[in-house]
Amino acid sequence: QLQLRESGPGLLKPSETLSLTCSVANYSISSCCYWGWIRQPPGKGLEWIGSIYRGGATFYTPSLKSRVVISSDTSKNEISLHLTSVTAADTAKYYCTRSILDESSGYSHWGQGIVVTVSS
Amino acid sequence: SYELTQPPAVSVSPGQTATITCSGHKLEEKFVTWYRQKSGQSPVLVLYHDALRPSGIPDRFSGSKSENSATLFIDEIEDLDEADYFCQAWGGSADGAFGTGTTVTVL
């Protein structure tokens, strides 16, 4: 059964770079699907950050495009998220996800999420 | 950026049908997905491609779409359906945009 597990620092200072890793178990990231990152600020709704297709092509939401990079390491079967110049507005729970097939089919698999707080 | 608007809250009596709307410009031209998120849990996909159910989602969940809106229906609603529900749109400038979310309360 596919498992997604997010890891990374829980606390950052403003202007630092957020780096998160999604470890994927029981499924090869290069074999299928879109692997996405989605975040949720405390008490608020969901925000799609971006995705990577089968460990290759990347897609980002316009509002974050200048600060975000999603990459993959197929040898480790991991997906990474890097978000530069963080501010308090980036405080959120970050989820790693996988689509059913194409991205328009939605994300059928979600990790437990990791809470990231940006504070001086 | 593309905006999707949902009613903040919907309240329904047990056994009735909950109707959750998602409004967005030319939504008819886009694919809509729906997620359920219970308190403290990760979201769960309940509908994709407007009205298709992933495996494990009961047929009490259904969807429809018109020119500028999509609707999620939850028939025979039960206490376990209490959650926040989010729509998401794909296609053109909407790629990945989420709706504002609707809290469903079973009275």
mmCIF file of C-alpha atoms in Angstrom:
data_model
loop_
_atom_site.group_PDB
_atom_site.id
_atom_site.type_symbol
_atom_site.label_atom_id
_atom_site.label_comp_id
_atom_site.label_asym_id
_atom_site.label_seq_id
_atom_site.Cartn_x
_atom_site.Cartn_y
_atom_site.Cartn_z
ATOM 1 C CA GLN A 1 0.000 0.000 0.000
ATOM 2 C CA LEU A 2 1.346 3.390 -1.009
ATOM 3 C CA GLN A 3 2.599 5.450 1.902
ATOM 4 C CA LEU A 4 3.676 9.066 1.914
ATOM 5 C CA ARG A 5 5.648 10.567 4.771
ATOM 6 C CA GLU A 6 6.656 14.190 5.022
ATOM 7 C CA SER A 7 9.728 15.265 6.949
ATOM 8 C CA GLY A 8 11.623 18.461 7.564
ATOM 9 C CA PRO A 9 12.074 21.286 10.050
ATOM 10 C CA GLY A 10 9.053 22.378 12.012
ATOM 11 C CA LEU A 11 10.281 25.871 12.755
ATOM 12 C CA LEU A 12 11.884 28.436 10.496
ATOM 13 C CA LYS A 13 12.808 32.088 10.785
ATOM 14 C CA PRO A 14 11.595 34.667 8.270
ATOM 15 C CA SER A 15 13.692 34.833 5.082
ATOM 16 C CA GLU A 16 14.948 31.260 5.485
ATOM 17 C CA THR A 17 14.345 28.490 2.961
ATOM 18 C CA LEU A 18 11.856 25.743 3.734
ATOM 19 C CA SER A 19 12.976 22.319 2.602
ATOM 20 C CA LEU A 20 10.636 19.354 2.965
ATOM 21 C CA THR A 21 11.015 15.773 1.847
ATOM 22 C CA CYS A 22 8.300 13.278 1.006
ATOM 23 C CA SER A 23 9.407 9.676 1.334
ATOM 24 C CA VAL A 24 7.333 7.356 -0.815
ATOM 25 C CA ALA A 25 6.963 3.706 0.138
ATOM 26 C CA ASN A 26 5.615 0.804 -1.898
ATOM 27 C CA TYR A 27 5.389 2.705 -5.181
ATOM 28 C CA SER A 28 7.934 4.059 -7.623
ATOM 29 C CA ILE A 29 7.602 7.801 -8.172
ATOM 30 C CA SER A 30 8.835 7.412 -11.730
ATOM 31 C CA SER A 31 6.195 4.887 -12.746
ATOM 32 C CA CYS A 32 3.110 7.035 -12.671
ATOM 33 C CA CYS A 33 1.180 10.052 -11.740
ATOM 34 C CA TYR A 34 1.583 13.542 -10.411
ATOM 35 C CA TRP A 35 3.179 14.038 -7.018
ATOM 36 C CA GLY A 36 1.966 17.219 -5.448
ATOM 37 C CA TRP A 37 2.451 19.484 -2.477
ATOM 38 C CA ILE A 38 -0.548 21.125 -0.847
ATOM 39 C CA ARG A 39 -0.602 23.292 2.251
ATOM 40 C CA GLN A 40 -3.170 24.419 4.784
ATOM 41 C CA PRO A 41 -2.638 27.397 7.098
ATOM 42 C CA PRO A 42 -4.026 26.926 10.615
ATOM 43 C CA GLY A 43 -7.804 27.041 10.563
ATOM 44 C CA LYS A 44 -7.921 27.840 6.864
ATOM 45 C CA GLY A 45 -8.459 26.158 3.527
ATOM 46 C CA LEU A 46 -6.231 24.196 1.180
ATOM 47 C CA GLU A 47 -3.728 25.697 -1.235
ATOM 48 C CA TRP A 48 -2.171 23.778 -4.112
ATOM 49 C CA ILE A 49 1.550 24.579 -4.273
ATOM 50 C CA GLY A 50 2.622 22.522 -7.250
ATOM 51 C CA SER A 51 3.468 19.093 -8.557
ATOM 52 C CA ILE A 52 5.993 16.960 -10.373
ATOM 53 C CA TYR A 53 5.035 14.395 -12.985
ATOM 54 C CA ARG A 54 6.639 10.975 -12.648
ATOM 55 C CA GLY A 55 9.657 12.637 -11.154
ATOM 56 C CA GLY A 56 10.145 14.922 -14.156
ATOM 57 C CA ALA A 57 8.130 17.916 -15.388
ATOM 58 C CA THR A 58 7.075 20.431 -12.754
ATOM 59 C CA PHE A 59 4.071 22.696 -12.349
ATOM 60 C CA TYR A 60 3.566 25.512 -9.851
ATOM 61 C CA THR A 61 0.797 27.769 -8.674
ATOM 62 C CA PRO A 62 1.429 31.274 -10.070
ATOM 63 C CA SER A 63 1.439 33.006 -6.693
ATOM 64 C CA LEU A 64 4.375 30.917 -5.436
ATOM 65 C CA LYS A 65 6.174 30.181 -8.671
ATOM 66 C CA SER A 66 9.009 32.630 -8.025
ATOM 67 C CA ARG A 67 9.856 31.032 -4.671
ATOM 68 C CA VAL A 68 9.181 27.324 -5.050
ATOM 69 C CA VAL A 69 11.003 24.372 -6.519
ATOM 70 C CA ILE A 70 9.717 20.802 -6.489
ATOM 71 C CA SER A 71 12.208 18.095 -7.331
ATOM 72 C CA SER A 72 12.642 14.370 -7.067
ATOM 73 C CA ASP A 73 15.286 11.802 -6.286
ATOM 74 C CA THR A 74 14.306 8.577 -7.985
ATOM 75 C CA SER A 75 17.164 6.669 -6.357
ATOM 76 C CA LYS A 76 15.692 7.470 -2.946
ATOM 77 C CA ASN A 77 12.091 7.503 -4.184
ATOM 78 C CA GLU A 78 11.577 10.928 -2.660
ATOM 79 C CA ILE A 79 9.885 14.173 -3.641
ATOM 80 C CA SER A 80 11.192 17.469 -2.263
ATOM 81 C CA LEU A 81 9.768 20.932 -1.787
ATOM 82 C CA HIS A 82 11.918 24.033 -1.458
ATOM 83 C CA LEU A 83 10.316 27.367 -0.667
ATOM 84 C CA THR A 84 12.579 30.389 -0.383
ATOM 85 C CA SER A 85 12.246 33.623 1.590
ATOM 86 C CA VAL A 86 9.555 32.333 3.906
ATOM 87 C CA THR A 87 7.353 34.645 5.944
ATOM 88 C CA ALA A 88 4.710 34.109 8.590
ATOM 89 C CA ALA A 89 2.220 33.658 5.750
ATOM 90 C CA ASP A 90 3.952 30.377 4.895
ATOM 91 C CA THR A 91 3.047 28.911 8.271
ATOM 92 C CA ALA A 92 0.917 25.889 7.447
ATOM 93 C CA LYS A 93 0.560 22.148 7.423
ATOM 94 C CA TYR A 94 2.222 20.816 4.300
ATOM 95 C CA TYR A 95 0.920 17.678 2.634
ATOM 96 C CA CYS A 96 2.584 15.407 0.094
ATOM 97 C CA THR A 97 0.095 13.848 -2.329
ATOM 98 C CA ARG A 98 -0.247 11.597 -5.363
ATOM 99 C CA SER A 99 -2.809 11.840 -8.123
ATOM 100 C CA ILE A 100 -4.950 8.981 -9.376
ATOM 101 C CA LEU A 101 -3.517 9.305 -12.883
ATOM 102 C CA ASP A 102 -3.575 12.681 -14.620
ATOM 103 C CA GLU A 103 -3.669 15.685 -12.362
ATOM 104 C CA SER A 104 -7.272 16.549 -13.131
ATOM 105 C CA SER A 105 -8.266 13.274 -11.518
ATOM 106 C CA GLY A 106 -7.353 14.682 -8.132
ATOM 107 C CA TYR A 107 -5.123 13.459 -5.354
ATOM 108 C CA SER A 108 -6.107 10.058 -4.047
ATOM 109 C CA HIS A 109 -3.199 9.621 -1.662
ATOM 110 C CA TRP A 110 -2.124 12.028 1.058
ATOM 111 C CA GLY A 111 0.552 11.974 3.706
ATOM 112 C CA GLN A 112 -0.197 12.844 7.298
ATOM 113 C CA GLY A 113 1.216 16.292 6.735
ATOM 114 C CA ILE A 114 3.918 18.219 8.540
ATOM 115 C CA VAL A 115 3.382 21.435 10.465
ATOM 116 C CA VAL A 116 5.750 24.245 9.577
ATOM 117 C CA THR A 117 5.862 27.437 11.613
ATOM 118 C CA VAL A 118 7.651 30.580 10.503
ATOM 119 C CA SER A 119 8.478 32.846 13.415
ATOM 120 C CA SER A 120 11.296 35.071 14.535
ATOM 121 C CA SER B 1 -5.749 33.886 -9.791
ATOM 122 C CA TYR B 2 -8.775 31.703 -10.288
ATOM 123 C CA GLU B 3 -11.358 31.850 -7.507
ATOM 124 C CA LEU B 4 -13.753 29.175 -6.361
ATOM 125 C CA THR B 5 -16.448 30.145 -3.871
ATOM 126 C CA GLN B 6 -18.280 27.792 -1.544
ATOM 127 C CA PRO B 7 -20.852 28.502 1.155
ATOM 128 C CA PRO B 8 -19.090 28.556 4.544
ATOM 129 C CA ALA B 9 -21.539 26.180 6.164
ATOM 130 C CA VAL B 10 -24.321 23.740 5.360
ATOM 131 C CA SER B 11 -26.530 22.081 7.962
ATOM 132 C CA VAL B 12 -28.590 18.995 7.207
ATOM 133 C CA SER B 13 -30.792 16.638 9.189
ATOM 134 C CA PRO B 14 -29.804 12.972 9.310
ATOM 135 C CA GLY B 15 -31.086 11.036 6.329
ATOM 136 C CA GLN B 16 -31.505 14.144 4.181
ATOM 137 C CA THR B 17 -29.379 15.314 1.259
ATOM 138 C CA ALA B 18 -26.575 17.816 1.696
ATOM 139 C CA THR B 19 -25.968 20.078 -1.284
ATOM 140 C CA ILE B 20 -22.621 21.867 -1.478
ATOM 141 C CA THR B 21 -21.980 24.317 -4.282
ATOM 142 C CA CYS B 22 -18.727 25.527 -5.790
ATOM 143 C CA SER B 23 -18.850 28.605 -8.008
ATOM 144 C CA GLY B 24 -16.224 29.703 -10.479
ATOM 145 C CA HIS B 25 -15.955 31.451 -13.843
ATOM 146 C CA LYS B 26 -16.626 29.050 -16.726
ATOM 147 C CA LEU B 27 -16.355 26.093 -14.374
ATOM 148 C CA GLU B 28 -18.171 24.063 -16.995
ATOM 149 C CA GLU B 29 -14.941 24.036 -19.010
ATOM 150 C CA LYS B 30 -12.856 22.632 -16.187
ATOM 151 C CA PHE B 31 -12.556 19.388 -14.272
ATOM 152 C CA VAL B 32 -13.749 19.508 -10.680
ATOM 153 C CA THR B 33 -12.637 17.343 -7.801
ATOM 154 C CA TRP B 34 -14.058 17.214 -4.289
ATOM 155 C CA TYR B 35 -12.373 16.408 -0.996
ATOM 156 C CA ARG B 36 -13.654 15.658 2.471
ATOM 157 C CA GLN B 37 -11.546 16.615 5.476
ATOM 158 C CA LYS B 38 -12.516 15.526 8.930
ATOM 159 C CA SER B 39 -11.149 17.390 11.913
ATOM 160 C CA GLY B 40 -7.458 16.725 12.417
ATOM 161 C CA GLN B 41 -7.184 14.418 9.413
ATOM 162 C CA SER B 42 -5.761 14.607 5.915
ATOM 163 C CA PRO B 43 -8.246 15.297 3.125
ATOM 164 C CA VAL B 44 -9.851 12.402 1.268
ATOM 165 C CA LEU B 45 -10.803 12.489 -2.403
ATOM 166 C CA VAL B 46 -14.540 11.828 -2.762
ATOM 167 C CA LEU B 47 -15.212 12.803 -6.399
ATOM 168 C CA TYR B 48 -13.055 13.470 -9.438
ATOM 169 C CA HIS B 49 -13.769 14.484 -13.032
ATOM 170 C CA ASP B 50 -16.891 16.202 -11.725
ATOM 171 C CA ALA B 51 -18.820 13.093 -10.726
ATOM 172 C CA LEU B 52 -16.633 9.982 -10.600
ATOM 173 C CA ARG B 53 -16.132 8.204 -7.288
ATOM 174 C CA PRO B 54 -12.776 6.724 -6.281
ATOM 175 C CA SER B 55 -12.873 3.204 -4.916
ATOM 176 C CA GLY B 56 -14.198 3.087 -1.391
ATOM 177 C CA ILE B 57 -16.447 6.133 -1.684
ATOM 178 C CA PRO B 58 -20.125 5.162 -1.320
ATOM 179 C CA ASP B 59 -22.649 5.992 -4.021
ATOM 180 C CA ARG B 60 -24.307 8.410 -1.603
ATOM 181 C CA PHE B 61 -21.776 10.889 -2.985
ATOM 182 C CA SER B 62 -22.554 12.340 -6.397
ATOM 183 C CA GLY B 63 -21.769 15.456 -8.377
ATOM 184 C CA SER B 64 -22.991 17.695 -11.135
ATOM 185 C CA LYS B 65 -21.786 20.745 -12.987
ATOM 186 C CA SER B 66 -23.272 23.652 -14.880
ATOM 187 C CA GLU B 67 -21.877 26.731 -16.592
ATOM 188 C CA ASN B 68 -20.370 28.448 -13.555
ATOM 189 C CA SER B 69 -20.887 26.023 -10.724
ATOM 190 C CA ALA B 70 -20.352 22.492 -9.527
ATOM 191 C CA THR B 71 -22.345 20.702 -6.871
ATOM 192 C CA LEU B 72 -21.569 17.882 -4.483
ATOM 193 C CA PHE B 73 -24.545 15.916 -3.209
ATOM 194 C CA ILE B 74 -24.388 13.703 -0.147
ATOM 195 C CA ASP B 75 -27.502 11.553 0.070
ATOM 196 C CA GLU B 76 -28.815 9.957 3.248
ATOM 197 C CA ILE B 77 -26.390 11.966 5.280
ATOM 198 C CA GLU B 78 -24.958 10.435 8.434
ATOM 199 C CA ASP B 79 -23.058 11.763 11.427
ATOM 200 C CA LEU B 80 -19.844 10.404 9.936
ATOM 201 C CA ASP B 81 -20.256 12.765 6.985
ATOM 202 C CA GLU B 82 -19.638 15.782 9.205
ATOM 203 C CA ALA B 83 -16.511 17.404 7.822
ATOM 204 C CA ASP B 84 -15.135 20.239 5.750
ATOM 205 C CA TYR B 85 -15.564 19.806 2.011
ATOM 206 C CA PHE B 86 -13.373 21.457 -0.598
ATOM 207 C CA CYS B 87 -13.727 21.651 -4.354
ATOM 208 C CA GLN B 88 -10.736 21.955 -6.674
ATOM 209 C CA ALA B 89 -10.629 22.876 -10.347
ATOM 210 C CA TRP B 90 -8.309 21.869 -13.146
ATOM 211 C CA GLY B 91 -8.002 23.335 -16.609
ATOM 212 C CA GLY B 92 -6.642 26.567 -17.986
ATOM 213 C CA SER B 93 -5.961 29.271 -15.414
ATOM 214 C CA ALA B 94 -7.749 27.304 -12.733
ATOM 215 C CA ASP B 95 -5.061 24.690 -12.373
ATOM 216 C CA GLY B 96 -5.099 23.424 -8.859
ATOM 217 C CA ALA B 97 -7.224 26.179 -7.315
ATOM 218 C CA PHE B 98 -9.187 25.118 -4.257
ATOM 219 C CA GLY B 99 -12.540 26.382 -3.141
ATOM 220 C CA THR B 100 -13.008 28.258 0.112
ATOM 221 C CA GLY B 101 -14.409 25.197 1.859
ATOM 222 C CA THR B 102 -17.777 24.264 3.371
ATOM 223 C CA THR B 103 -18.359 22.888 6.844
ATOM 224 C CA VAL B 104 -21.134 20.317 6.818
ATOM 225 C CA THR B 105 -23.003 19.830 10.079
ATOM 226 C CA VAL B 106 -25.447 17.006 10.651
ATOM 227 C CA LEU B 107 -28.138 18.308 12.971
#
